[in-house]
CSV table of C-alpha atoms in Angstrom, one decimal:
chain,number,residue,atom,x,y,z
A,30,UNK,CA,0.0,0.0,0.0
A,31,UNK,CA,1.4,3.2,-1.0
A,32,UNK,CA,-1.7,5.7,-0.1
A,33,UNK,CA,-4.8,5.8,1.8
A,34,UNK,CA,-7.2,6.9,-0.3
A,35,UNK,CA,-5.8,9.9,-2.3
A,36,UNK,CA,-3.2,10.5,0.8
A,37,UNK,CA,0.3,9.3,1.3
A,38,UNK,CA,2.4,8.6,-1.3
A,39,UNK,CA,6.1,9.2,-2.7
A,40,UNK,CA,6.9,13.0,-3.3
A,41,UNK,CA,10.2,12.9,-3.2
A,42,UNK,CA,13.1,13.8,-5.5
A,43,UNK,CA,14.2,11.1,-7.8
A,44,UNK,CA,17.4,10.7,-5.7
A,45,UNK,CA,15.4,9.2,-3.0
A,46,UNK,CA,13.1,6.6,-5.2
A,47,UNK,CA,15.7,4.0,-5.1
A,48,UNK,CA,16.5,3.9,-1.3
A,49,UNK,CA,12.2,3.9,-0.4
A,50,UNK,CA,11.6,0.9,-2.9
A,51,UNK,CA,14.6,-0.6,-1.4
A,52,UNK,CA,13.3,-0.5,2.1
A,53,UNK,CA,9.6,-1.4,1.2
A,54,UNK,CA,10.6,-4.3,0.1
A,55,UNK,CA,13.0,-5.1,3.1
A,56,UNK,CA,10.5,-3.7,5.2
A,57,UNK,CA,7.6,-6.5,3.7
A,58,UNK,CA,10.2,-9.1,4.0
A,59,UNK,CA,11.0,-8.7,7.7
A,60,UNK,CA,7.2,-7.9,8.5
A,61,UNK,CA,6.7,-11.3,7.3
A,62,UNK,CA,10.2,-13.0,8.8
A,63,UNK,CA,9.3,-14.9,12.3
A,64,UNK,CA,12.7,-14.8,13.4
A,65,UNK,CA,13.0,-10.3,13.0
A,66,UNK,CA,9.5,-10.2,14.2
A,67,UNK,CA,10.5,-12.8,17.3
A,68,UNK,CA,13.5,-10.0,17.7
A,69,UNK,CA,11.4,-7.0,17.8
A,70,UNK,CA,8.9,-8.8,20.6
A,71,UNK,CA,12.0,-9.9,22.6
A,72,UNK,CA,13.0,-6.5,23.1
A,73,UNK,CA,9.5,-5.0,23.3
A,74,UNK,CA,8.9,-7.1,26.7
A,75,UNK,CA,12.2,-7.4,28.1
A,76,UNK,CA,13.8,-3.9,27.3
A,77,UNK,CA,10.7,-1.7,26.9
A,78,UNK,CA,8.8,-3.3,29.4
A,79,UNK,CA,5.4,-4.0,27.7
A,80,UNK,CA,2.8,-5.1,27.8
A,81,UNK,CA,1.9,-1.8,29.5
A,82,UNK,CA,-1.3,-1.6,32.0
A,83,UNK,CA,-4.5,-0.5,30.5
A,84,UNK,CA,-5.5,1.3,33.9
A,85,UNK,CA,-9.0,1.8,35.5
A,86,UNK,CA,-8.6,5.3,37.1
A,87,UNK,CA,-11.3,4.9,39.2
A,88,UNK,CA,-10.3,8.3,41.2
A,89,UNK,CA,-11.1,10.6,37.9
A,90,UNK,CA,-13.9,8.1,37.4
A,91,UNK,CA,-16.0,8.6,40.2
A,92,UNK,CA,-15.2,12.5,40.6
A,93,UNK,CA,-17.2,12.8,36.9
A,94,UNK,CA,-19.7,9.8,37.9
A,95,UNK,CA,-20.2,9.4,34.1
A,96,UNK,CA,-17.7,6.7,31.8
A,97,UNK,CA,-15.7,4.9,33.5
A,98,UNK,CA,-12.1,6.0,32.2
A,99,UNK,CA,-9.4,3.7,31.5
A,100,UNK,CA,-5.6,4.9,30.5
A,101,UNK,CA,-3.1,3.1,28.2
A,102,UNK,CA,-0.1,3.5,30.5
A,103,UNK,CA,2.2,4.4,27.2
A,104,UNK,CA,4.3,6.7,29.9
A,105,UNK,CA,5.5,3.5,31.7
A,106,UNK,CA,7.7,2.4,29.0
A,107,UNK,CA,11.2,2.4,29.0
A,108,UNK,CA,12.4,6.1,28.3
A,109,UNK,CA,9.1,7.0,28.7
A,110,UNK,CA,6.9,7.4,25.6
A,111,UNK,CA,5.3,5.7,22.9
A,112,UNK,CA,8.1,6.7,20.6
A,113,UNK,CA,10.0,3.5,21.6
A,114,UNK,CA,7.8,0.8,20.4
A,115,UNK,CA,8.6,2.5,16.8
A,116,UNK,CA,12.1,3.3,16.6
A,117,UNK,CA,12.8,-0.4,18.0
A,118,UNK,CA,11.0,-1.8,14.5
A,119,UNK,CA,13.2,0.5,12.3
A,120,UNK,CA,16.9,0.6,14.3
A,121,UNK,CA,16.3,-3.3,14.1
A,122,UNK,CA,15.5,-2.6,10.1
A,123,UNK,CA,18.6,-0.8,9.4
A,124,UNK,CA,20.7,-3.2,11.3
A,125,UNK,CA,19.1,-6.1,9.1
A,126,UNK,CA,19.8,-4.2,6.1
A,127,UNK,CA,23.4,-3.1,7.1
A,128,UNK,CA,23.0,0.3,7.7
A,129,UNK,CA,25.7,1.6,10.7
A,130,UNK,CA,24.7,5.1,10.9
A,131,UNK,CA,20.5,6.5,11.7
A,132,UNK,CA,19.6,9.5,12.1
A,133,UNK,CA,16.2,11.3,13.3
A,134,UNK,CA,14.3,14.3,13.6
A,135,UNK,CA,12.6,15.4,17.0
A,136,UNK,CA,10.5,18.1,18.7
A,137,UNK,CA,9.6,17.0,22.2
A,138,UNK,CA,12.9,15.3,22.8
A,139,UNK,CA,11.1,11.3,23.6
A,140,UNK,CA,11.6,10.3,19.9
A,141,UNK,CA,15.1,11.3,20.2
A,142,UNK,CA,15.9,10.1,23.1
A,143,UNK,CA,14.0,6.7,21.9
A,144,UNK,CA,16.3,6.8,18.8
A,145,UNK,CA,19.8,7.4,21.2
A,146,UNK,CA,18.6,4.7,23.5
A,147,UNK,CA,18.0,2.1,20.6
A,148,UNK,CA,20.7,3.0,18.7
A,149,UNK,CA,23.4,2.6,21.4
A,150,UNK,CA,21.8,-1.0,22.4
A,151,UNK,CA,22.4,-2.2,18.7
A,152,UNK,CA,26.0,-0.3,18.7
A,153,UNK,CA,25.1,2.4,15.8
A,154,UNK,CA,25.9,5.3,15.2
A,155,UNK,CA,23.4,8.4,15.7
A,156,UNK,CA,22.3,11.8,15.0
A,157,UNK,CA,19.6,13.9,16.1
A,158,UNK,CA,18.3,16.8,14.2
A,159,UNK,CA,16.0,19.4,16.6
A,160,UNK,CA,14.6,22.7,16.2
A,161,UNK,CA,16.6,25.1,18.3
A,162,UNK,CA,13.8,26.2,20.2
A,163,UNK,CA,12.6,22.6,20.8
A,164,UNK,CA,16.9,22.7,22.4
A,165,UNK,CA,15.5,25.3,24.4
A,166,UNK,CA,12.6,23.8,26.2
A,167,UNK,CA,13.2,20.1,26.1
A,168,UNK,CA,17.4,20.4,27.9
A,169,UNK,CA,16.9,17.2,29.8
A,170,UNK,CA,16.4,15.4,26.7
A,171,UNK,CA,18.7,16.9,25.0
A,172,UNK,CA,21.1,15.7,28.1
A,173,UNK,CA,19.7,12.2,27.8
A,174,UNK,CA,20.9,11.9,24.1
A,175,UNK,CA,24.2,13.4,24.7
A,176,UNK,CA,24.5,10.6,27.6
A,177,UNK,CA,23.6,8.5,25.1
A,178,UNK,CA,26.3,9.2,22.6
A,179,UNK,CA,24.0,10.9,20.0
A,180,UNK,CA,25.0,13.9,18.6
A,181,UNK,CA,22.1,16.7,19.0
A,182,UNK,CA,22.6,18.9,15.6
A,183,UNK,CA,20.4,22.3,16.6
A,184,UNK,CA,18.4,23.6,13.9
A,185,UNK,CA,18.0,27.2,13.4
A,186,UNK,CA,16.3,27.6,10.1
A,187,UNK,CA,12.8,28.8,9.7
A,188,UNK,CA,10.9,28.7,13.4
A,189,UNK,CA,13.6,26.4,14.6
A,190,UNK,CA,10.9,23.3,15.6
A,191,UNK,CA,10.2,20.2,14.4
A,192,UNK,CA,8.9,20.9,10.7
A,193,UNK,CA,12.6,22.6,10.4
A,194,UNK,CA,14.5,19.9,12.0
A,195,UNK,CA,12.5,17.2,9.5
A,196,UNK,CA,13.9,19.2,6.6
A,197,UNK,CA,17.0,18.7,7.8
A,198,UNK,CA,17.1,15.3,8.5
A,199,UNK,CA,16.1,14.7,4.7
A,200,UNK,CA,18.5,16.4,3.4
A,201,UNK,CA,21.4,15.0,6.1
A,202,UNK,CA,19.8,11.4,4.8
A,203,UNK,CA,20.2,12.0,1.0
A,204,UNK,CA,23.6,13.0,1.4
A,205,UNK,CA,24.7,9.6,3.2
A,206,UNK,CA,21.9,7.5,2.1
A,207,UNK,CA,24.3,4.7,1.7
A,208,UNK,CA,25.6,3.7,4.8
A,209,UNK,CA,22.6,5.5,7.0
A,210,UNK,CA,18.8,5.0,7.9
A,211,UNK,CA,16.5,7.7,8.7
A,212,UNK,CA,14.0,6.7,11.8
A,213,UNK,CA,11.1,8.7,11.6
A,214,UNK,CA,9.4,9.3,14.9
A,215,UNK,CA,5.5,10.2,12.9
A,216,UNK,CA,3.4,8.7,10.8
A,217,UNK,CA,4.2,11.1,8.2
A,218,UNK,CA,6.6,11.1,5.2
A,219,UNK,CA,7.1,9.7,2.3
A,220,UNK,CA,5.5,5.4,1.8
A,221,UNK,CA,6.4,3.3,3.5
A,222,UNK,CA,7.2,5.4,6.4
A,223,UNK,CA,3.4,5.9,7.6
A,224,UNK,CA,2.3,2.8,6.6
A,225,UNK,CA,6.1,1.4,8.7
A,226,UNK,CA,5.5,3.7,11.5
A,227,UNK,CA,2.0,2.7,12.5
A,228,UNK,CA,2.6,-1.1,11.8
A,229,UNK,CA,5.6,-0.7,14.7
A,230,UNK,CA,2.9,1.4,17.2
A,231,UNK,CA,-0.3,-0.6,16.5
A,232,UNK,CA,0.6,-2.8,19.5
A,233,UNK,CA,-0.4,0.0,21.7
A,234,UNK,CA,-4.2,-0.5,20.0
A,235,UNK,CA,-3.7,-4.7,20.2
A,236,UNK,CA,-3.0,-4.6,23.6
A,237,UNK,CA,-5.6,-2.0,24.9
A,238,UNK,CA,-8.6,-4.0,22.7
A,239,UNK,CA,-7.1,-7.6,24.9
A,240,UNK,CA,-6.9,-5.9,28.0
A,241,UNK,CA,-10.5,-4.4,27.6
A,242,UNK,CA,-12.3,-7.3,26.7
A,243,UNK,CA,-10.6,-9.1,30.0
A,244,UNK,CA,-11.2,-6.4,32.1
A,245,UNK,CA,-14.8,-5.6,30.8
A,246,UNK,CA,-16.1,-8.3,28.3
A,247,UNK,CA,-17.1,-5.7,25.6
A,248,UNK,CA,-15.2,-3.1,23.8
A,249,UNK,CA,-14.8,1.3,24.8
A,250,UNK,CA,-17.2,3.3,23.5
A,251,UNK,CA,-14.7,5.5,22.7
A,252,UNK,CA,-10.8,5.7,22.2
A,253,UNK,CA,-8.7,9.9,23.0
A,254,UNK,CA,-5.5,10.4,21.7
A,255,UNK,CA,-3.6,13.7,21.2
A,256,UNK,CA,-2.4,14.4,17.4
A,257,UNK,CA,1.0,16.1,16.0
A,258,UNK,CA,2.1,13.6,13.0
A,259,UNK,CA,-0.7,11.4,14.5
A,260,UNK,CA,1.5,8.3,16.0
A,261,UNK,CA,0.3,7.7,19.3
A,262,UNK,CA,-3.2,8.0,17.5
A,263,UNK,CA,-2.4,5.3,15.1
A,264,UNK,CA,-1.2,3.3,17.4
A,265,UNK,CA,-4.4,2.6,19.5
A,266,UNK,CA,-6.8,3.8,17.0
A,267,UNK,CA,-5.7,1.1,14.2
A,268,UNK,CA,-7.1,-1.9,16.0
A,269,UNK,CA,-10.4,-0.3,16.5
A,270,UNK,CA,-10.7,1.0,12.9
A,271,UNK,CA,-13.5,-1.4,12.0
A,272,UNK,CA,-15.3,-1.7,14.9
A,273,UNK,CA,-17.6,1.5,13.7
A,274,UNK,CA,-19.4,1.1,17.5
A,275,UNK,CA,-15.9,2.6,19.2
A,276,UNK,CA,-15.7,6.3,17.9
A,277,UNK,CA,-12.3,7.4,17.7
A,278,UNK,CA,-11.6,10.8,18.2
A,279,UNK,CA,-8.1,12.8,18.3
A,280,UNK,CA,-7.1,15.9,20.1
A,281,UNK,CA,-5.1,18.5,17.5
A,282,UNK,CA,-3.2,21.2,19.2
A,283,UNK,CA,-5.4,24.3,19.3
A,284,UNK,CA,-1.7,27.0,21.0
A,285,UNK,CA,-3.5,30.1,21.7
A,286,UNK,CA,-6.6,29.5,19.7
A,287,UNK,CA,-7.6,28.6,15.6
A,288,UNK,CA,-9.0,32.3,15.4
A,289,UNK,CA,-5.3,33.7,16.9
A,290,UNK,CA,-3.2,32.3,14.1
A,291,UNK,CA,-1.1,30.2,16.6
A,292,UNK,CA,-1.8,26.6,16.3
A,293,UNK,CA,-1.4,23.4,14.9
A,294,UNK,CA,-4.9,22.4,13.6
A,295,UNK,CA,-5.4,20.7,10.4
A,296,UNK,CA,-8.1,18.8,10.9
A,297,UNK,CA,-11.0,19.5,13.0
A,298,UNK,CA,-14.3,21.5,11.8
A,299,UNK,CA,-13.3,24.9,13.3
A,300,UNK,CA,-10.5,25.1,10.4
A,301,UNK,CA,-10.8,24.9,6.3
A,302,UNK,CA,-9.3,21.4,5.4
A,303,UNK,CA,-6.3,22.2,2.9
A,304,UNK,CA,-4.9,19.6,1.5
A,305,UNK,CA,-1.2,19.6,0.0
A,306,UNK,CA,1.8,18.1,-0.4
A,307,UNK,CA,4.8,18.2,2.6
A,308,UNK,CA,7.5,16.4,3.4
A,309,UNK,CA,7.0,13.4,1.0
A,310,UNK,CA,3.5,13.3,1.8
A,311,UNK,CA,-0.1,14.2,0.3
A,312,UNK,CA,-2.6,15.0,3.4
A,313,UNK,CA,-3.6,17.5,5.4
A,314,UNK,CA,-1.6,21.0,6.0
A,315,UNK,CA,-1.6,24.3,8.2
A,316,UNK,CA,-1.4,26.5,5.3
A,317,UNK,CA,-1.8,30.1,3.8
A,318,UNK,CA,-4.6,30.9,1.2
A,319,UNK,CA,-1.4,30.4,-1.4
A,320,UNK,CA,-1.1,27.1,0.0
A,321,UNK,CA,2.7,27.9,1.7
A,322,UNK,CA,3.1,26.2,4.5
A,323,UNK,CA,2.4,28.5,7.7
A,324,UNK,CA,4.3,28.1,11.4
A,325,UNK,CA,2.5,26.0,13.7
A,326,UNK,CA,2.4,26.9,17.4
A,327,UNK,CA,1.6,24.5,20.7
A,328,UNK,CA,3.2,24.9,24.1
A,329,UNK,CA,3.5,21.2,23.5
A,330,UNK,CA,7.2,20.7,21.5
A,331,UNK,CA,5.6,17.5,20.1
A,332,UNK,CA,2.5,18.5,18.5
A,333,UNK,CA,3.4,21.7,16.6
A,334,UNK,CA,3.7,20.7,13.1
A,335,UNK,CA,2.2,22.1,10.4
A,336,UNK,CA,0.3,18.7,8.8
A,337,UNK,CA,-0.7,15.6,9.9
A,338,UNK,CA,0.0,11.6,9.0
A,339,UNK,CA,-1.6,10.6,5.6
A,340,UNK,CA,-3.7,7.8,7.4
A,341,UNK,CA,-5.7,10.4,9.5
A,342,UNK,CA,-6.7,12.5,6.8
A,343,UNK,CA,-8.1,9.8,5.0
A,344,UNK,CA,-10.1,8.5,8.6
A,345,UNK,CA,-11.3,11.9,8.4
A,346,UNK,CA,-12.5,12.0,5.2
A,347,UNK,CA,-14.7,8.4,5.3
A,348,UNK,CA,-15.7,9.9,8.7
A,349,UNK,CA,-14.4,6.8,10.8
A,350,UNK,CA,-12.4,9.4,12.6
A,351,UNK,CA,-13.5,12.7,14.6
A,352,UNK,CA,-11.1,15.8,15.5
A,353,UNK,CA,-11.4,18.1,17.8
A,354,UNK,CA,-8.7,21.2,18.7
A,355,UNK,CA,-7.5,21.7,22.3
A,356,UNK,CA,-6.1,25.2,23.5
A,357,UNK,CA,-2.8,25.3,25.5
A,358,UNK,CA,-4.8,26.3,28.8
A,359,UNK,CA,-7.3,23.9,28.8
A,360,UNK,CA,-4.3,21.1,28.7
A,361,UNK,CA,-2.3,22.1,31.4
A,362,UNK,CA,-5.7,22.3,33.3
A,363,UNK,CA,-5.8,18.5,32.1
A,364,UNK,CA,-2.3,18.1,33.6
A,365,UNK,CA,-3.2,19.4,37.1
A,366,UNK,CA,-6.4,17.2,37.0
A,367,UNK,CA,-4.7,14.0,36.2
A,368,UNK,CA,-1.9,14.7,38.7
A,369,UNK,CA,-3.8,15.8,42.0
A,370,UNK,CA,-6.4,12.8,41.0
A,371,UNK,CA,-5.0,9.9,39.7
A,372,UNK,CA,-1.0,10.6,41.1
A,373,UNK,CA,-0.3,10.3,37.1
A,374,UNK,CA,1.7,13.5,35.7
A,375,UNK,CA,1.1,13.0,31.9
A,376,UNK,CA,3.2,14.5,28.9
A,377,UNK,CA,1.5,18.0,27.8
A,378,UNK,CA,1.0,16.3,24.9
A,379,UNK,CA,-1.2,13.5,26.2
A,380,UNK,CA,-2.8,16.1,28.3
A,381,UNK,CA,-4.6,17.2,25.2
A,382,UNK,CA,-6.2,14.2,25.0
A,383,UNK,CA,-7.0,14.2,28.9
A,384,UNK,CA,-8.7,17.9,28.4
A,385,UNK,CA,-10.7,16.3,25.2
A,386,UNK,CA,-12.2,13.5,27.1
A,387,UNK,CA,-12.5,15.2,30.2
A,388,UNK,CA,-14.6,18.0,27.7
A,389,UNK,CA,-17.2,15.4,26.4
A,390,UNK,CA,-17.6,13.0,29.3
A,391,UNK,CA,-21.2,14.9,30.1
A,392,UNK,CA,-21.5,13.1,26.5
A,393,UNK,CA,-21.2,9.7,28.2
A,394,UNK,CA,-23.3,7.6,30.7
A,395,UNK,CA,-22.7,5.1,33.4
A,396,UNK,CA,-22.8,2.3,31.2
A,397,UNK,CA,-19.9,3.9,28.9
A,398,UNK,CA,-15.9,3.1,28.6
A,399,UNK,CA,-13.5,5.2,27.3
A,400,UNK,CA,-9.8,4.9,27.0
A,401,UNK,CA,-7.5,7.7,26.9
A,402,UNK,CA,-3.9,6.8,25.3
A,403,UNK,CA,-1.2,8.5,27.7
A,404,UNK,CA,1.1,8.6,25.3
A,405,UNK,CA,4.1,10.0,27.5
A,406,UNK,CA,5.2,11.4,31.1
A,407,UNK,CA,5.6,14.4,31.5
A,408,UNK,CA,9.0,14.9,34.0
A,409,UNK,CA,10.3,16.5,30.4
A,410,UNK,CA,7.6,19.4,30.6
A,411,UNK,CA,8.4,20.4,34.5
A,412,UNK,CA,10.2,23.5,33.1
A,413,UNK,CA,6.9,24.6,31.3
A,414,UNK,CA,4.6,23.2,34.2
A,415,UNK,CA,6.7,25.3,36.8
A,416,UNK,CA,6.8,28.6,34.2
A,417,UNK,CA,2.6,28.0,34.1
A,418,UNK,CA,2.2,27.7,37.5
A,419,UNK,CA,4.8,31.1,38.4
A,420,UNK,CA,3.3,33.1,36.1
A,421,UNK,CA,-0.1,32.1,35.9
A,422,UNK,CA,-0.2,33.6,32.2
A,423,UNK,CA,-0.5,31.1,29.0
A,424,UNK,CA,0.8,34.2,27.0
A,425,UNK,CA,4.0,34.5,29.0
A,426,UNK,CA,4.7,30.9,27.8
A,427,UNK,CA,4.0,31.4,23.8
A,428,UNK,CA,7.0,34.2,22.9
C-alpha cells in the first residue's frame, strides 16, 4: 500500500526513489520474517517493558460519575513514551539491512531520546536533528541523548521546531543514504514510512482491545488520543478501525486559539481542510490561502507541526475518525487534573487528549468506557509546568 485513499504517497526527489523501494521491500520481507518479528517482541517485553497496564482510574472516574475512564499507560515504558515501540522496529531494520549510521528528527525530545537509546543497544551510530527552540525547552532530553552518545545537531532555520528539524534530517539522509537509515518518529513522510510507523505502534491498539475485553467483556465506546504527525493516535486507533461502535476521536493542538493564528490544527471543523503536499506526503496541511506552508504553534514541543499523517486524513475523510482542537490552557488544566487525581503526571502532549475526554464526558453515561492513550510522562515538561504555574499567564509561555 502506497496511499490511503488519495493520501500518502512518494513525493520525493528522484534521488530518494531507489533507497524507499529498497526499504519497502525489506520492510515487507521482515514484517513477514518470524525470526525479526521474534527480535522486535524480545526487546518489546524485556527492554521496553510491555505489555503496559490499561489502567481503570477509578479516582477521575467517580469525581465525573459518568464513563468509567481507562488509561493506556504508554508513559511507563522504557524512556518514557510511545516513541520506543517505533524506533525499535526501524533501528532493528537498518541493522538487518546493514546500515551503521541513523539519524532522526525530534521536537519533544522522547523520539530522540528513543532513537539514542536504541541505537546505542544495537552499537550504531546516531544523529539527532531538533529545532533550536525545541533545544531550548526540552534540555533534559537533550542531556539524555548526549549521555547516550547521539549527537544533537540544533536547527536554526525557519521557526527552529520540528517541521525545520524534518527538513533537515532529509536532506542529512540524501547526502549519506548509503551507509545511513533515517527513523522517523511520525506517521508522516514519504511510503512506507506511515504505513512502517503505525505497523511498529499498532501494539499499543492490540494490547488495549485484549486488555478491555478481560477487564470488561465488551469493547470502549470511545478511544482519545492527542495528534502532531498522529502516531500515538495510530497506534491505539488502528485496531479499533473497523469496529464502527468505538468512535475514535483525536485531540489537534489548538496553541493560543484557531481564530489567533497560533496553532497546529489541520483537521478539525473549526478550520478549512487544505490539503497539500509536505514532506514526502499528500494530506492535510496548516497553510496560507497560497497554500505555503504557515508556522504551527503548541506549548507542547511535540505536537506543533504544520500537517498531519496521511492515514488520518483519510479517517477523516470516510468519517471513521472525529477531531477536535485543544487550547494550550485547557491542557495544562488536564495536567493538574490527572496529577492531584490519579497521582499520574502526563506528557502536555497527552494532556490534550486528557482535556478532550474530560470535555465530552457529560457526553457519556454510566454504562460507557472510554480509554485515553497517555502517550508519555511528562517529567520532560516540569520547566513549562513550573513557568505555568509562576506566572499564571499562558501568553507568557507562547514568545
Amino acid at each position: 500500500m502506497t496511499k490511503f485513499g488519495e493520501f500518502g504517497g512518494q513525493y520525493v526527489p528522484e534521488s530518494l526513489m531507489n533507497p524507499l523501494l529498497d526499504l519497502d521491500k525489506e520492510l515487507k520481507e521482515a514484517l513477514n520474517d518470524k525470526e525479526f518479528m521474534d527480535e522486535y517482541n524480545y526487546y518489546l517485553k524485556e527492554y521496553v517493558g510491555r505489555a503496559n497496564p490499561l489502567y481503570y482510574a477509578k479516582a477521575l472516574s467517580e469525581k465525573y460519575g459518568k464513563a468509567k475512564i481507562y488509561l493506556k499507560r504508554e508513559d511507563l515504558n522504557h524512556t518514557g513514551a510511545h516513541k520506543i515501540n517505533n524506533v525499535l522496529g526501524q533501528v532493528l531494520l537498518a541493522k538487518r539491512m546493514g546500515k551503521t549510521k541513523v539519524i532522526a528528527e525530534t521536537g519533544a525530545g522522547q523520539h530522540g531520546v528513543a532513537v539514542a537509546t536504541v541505537a546505542t543497544l544495537m552499537g550504531m551510530e546516531c544523529r539527532v536533528f531538533m529545532g533550536k527552540e525545541d533545544v531550548e525547552r526540552q534540555s533534559l532530553n537533550v542531556f539524555k541523548m548526549k549521555l547516550l552518545n547521539a549527537e544533537v545537531v540544533s536547527v536554526t532555520s525557519g521557526t527552529s521546531t520540528l517541521k525545520d528539524a524534518t527538513n533537515e534530517a532529509i536532506k542529512e539522509w540524501v547526502r549519506s543514504v548509503e551507509d545511513t537509515f533515517y527513523v522517523i518518529g511520525s506517521v508522516v513522510g514519504p511510503h512506507p514510512y506511515p504505513y512502517m510507523v503505525r505497523e511498529f505502534q499498532k501494539v499499543i491498539g492490540e494490547e488495549a482491545r485484549a486488555q478491555i475485553l478481560e477487564k470488561e467483556g465488551r469493547l470502549p465506546n470511545r478511544i482519545y488520543a492527542c495528534i502532531g504527525g498522529g502516531s500515538n493516535a495510530m497506534g491505539i486507533f488502528h485496531s479499533f478501525v473497523k469496529d464502527e461502535n468505538v468512535k475514535l476521536i483525536g485531540a489537534e493542538a489548538g496553541g493560543l486559539g484557531v481564530k489567533s493564528g497560533k496553532h497546529a490544527v489541520v483537521l478539525s471543523d473549526e478550520v478549512k481542510l487544505n490539503i497539500g503536499v509536505f514532506q514526502g506526503m499528500k494530506s492535510a496541511l496548516f497553510t496560507d490561502e497560497n497554500g505555503n506552508i504557515c508556522p504551527a504553534h503548541s506549548i507542547s514541543a511535540g505536537l506543533d507541526y504544520p500537517g498531519v499523517g496521511p492515514e488520518h486524513t483519510y479517517l477523516k475523510s470516510v468519517d471513521r475518525a472525529r477531531y477536535e482542537v485543544v487550547n494550550d490552557e485547557e491542557a495544562l488544566v488536564a495536567l493538574k487534573e490527572l496529577s492531584s487525581v490519579e497521582g499520574i503526571i502526563p506528557a502536555i502532549e497527552s494532556s490534550h487528549a486528557v482535556a478532550l475526554a474530560l470535555r465530552e464526558i457529560d457526553e457519556t453515561t454510566e454504562d460507557d468506557i472510554i480509554i485515553i492513550n497517555i502517550s508519555g510522562r511528562g517529567d520532560k515538561d516540569m520547566n513549562t509546568i513550573m513557568d505555568y504555574y509562576e506566572n499564571n499567564d499562558i501568553h507568557k509561555l507562547n514568545k
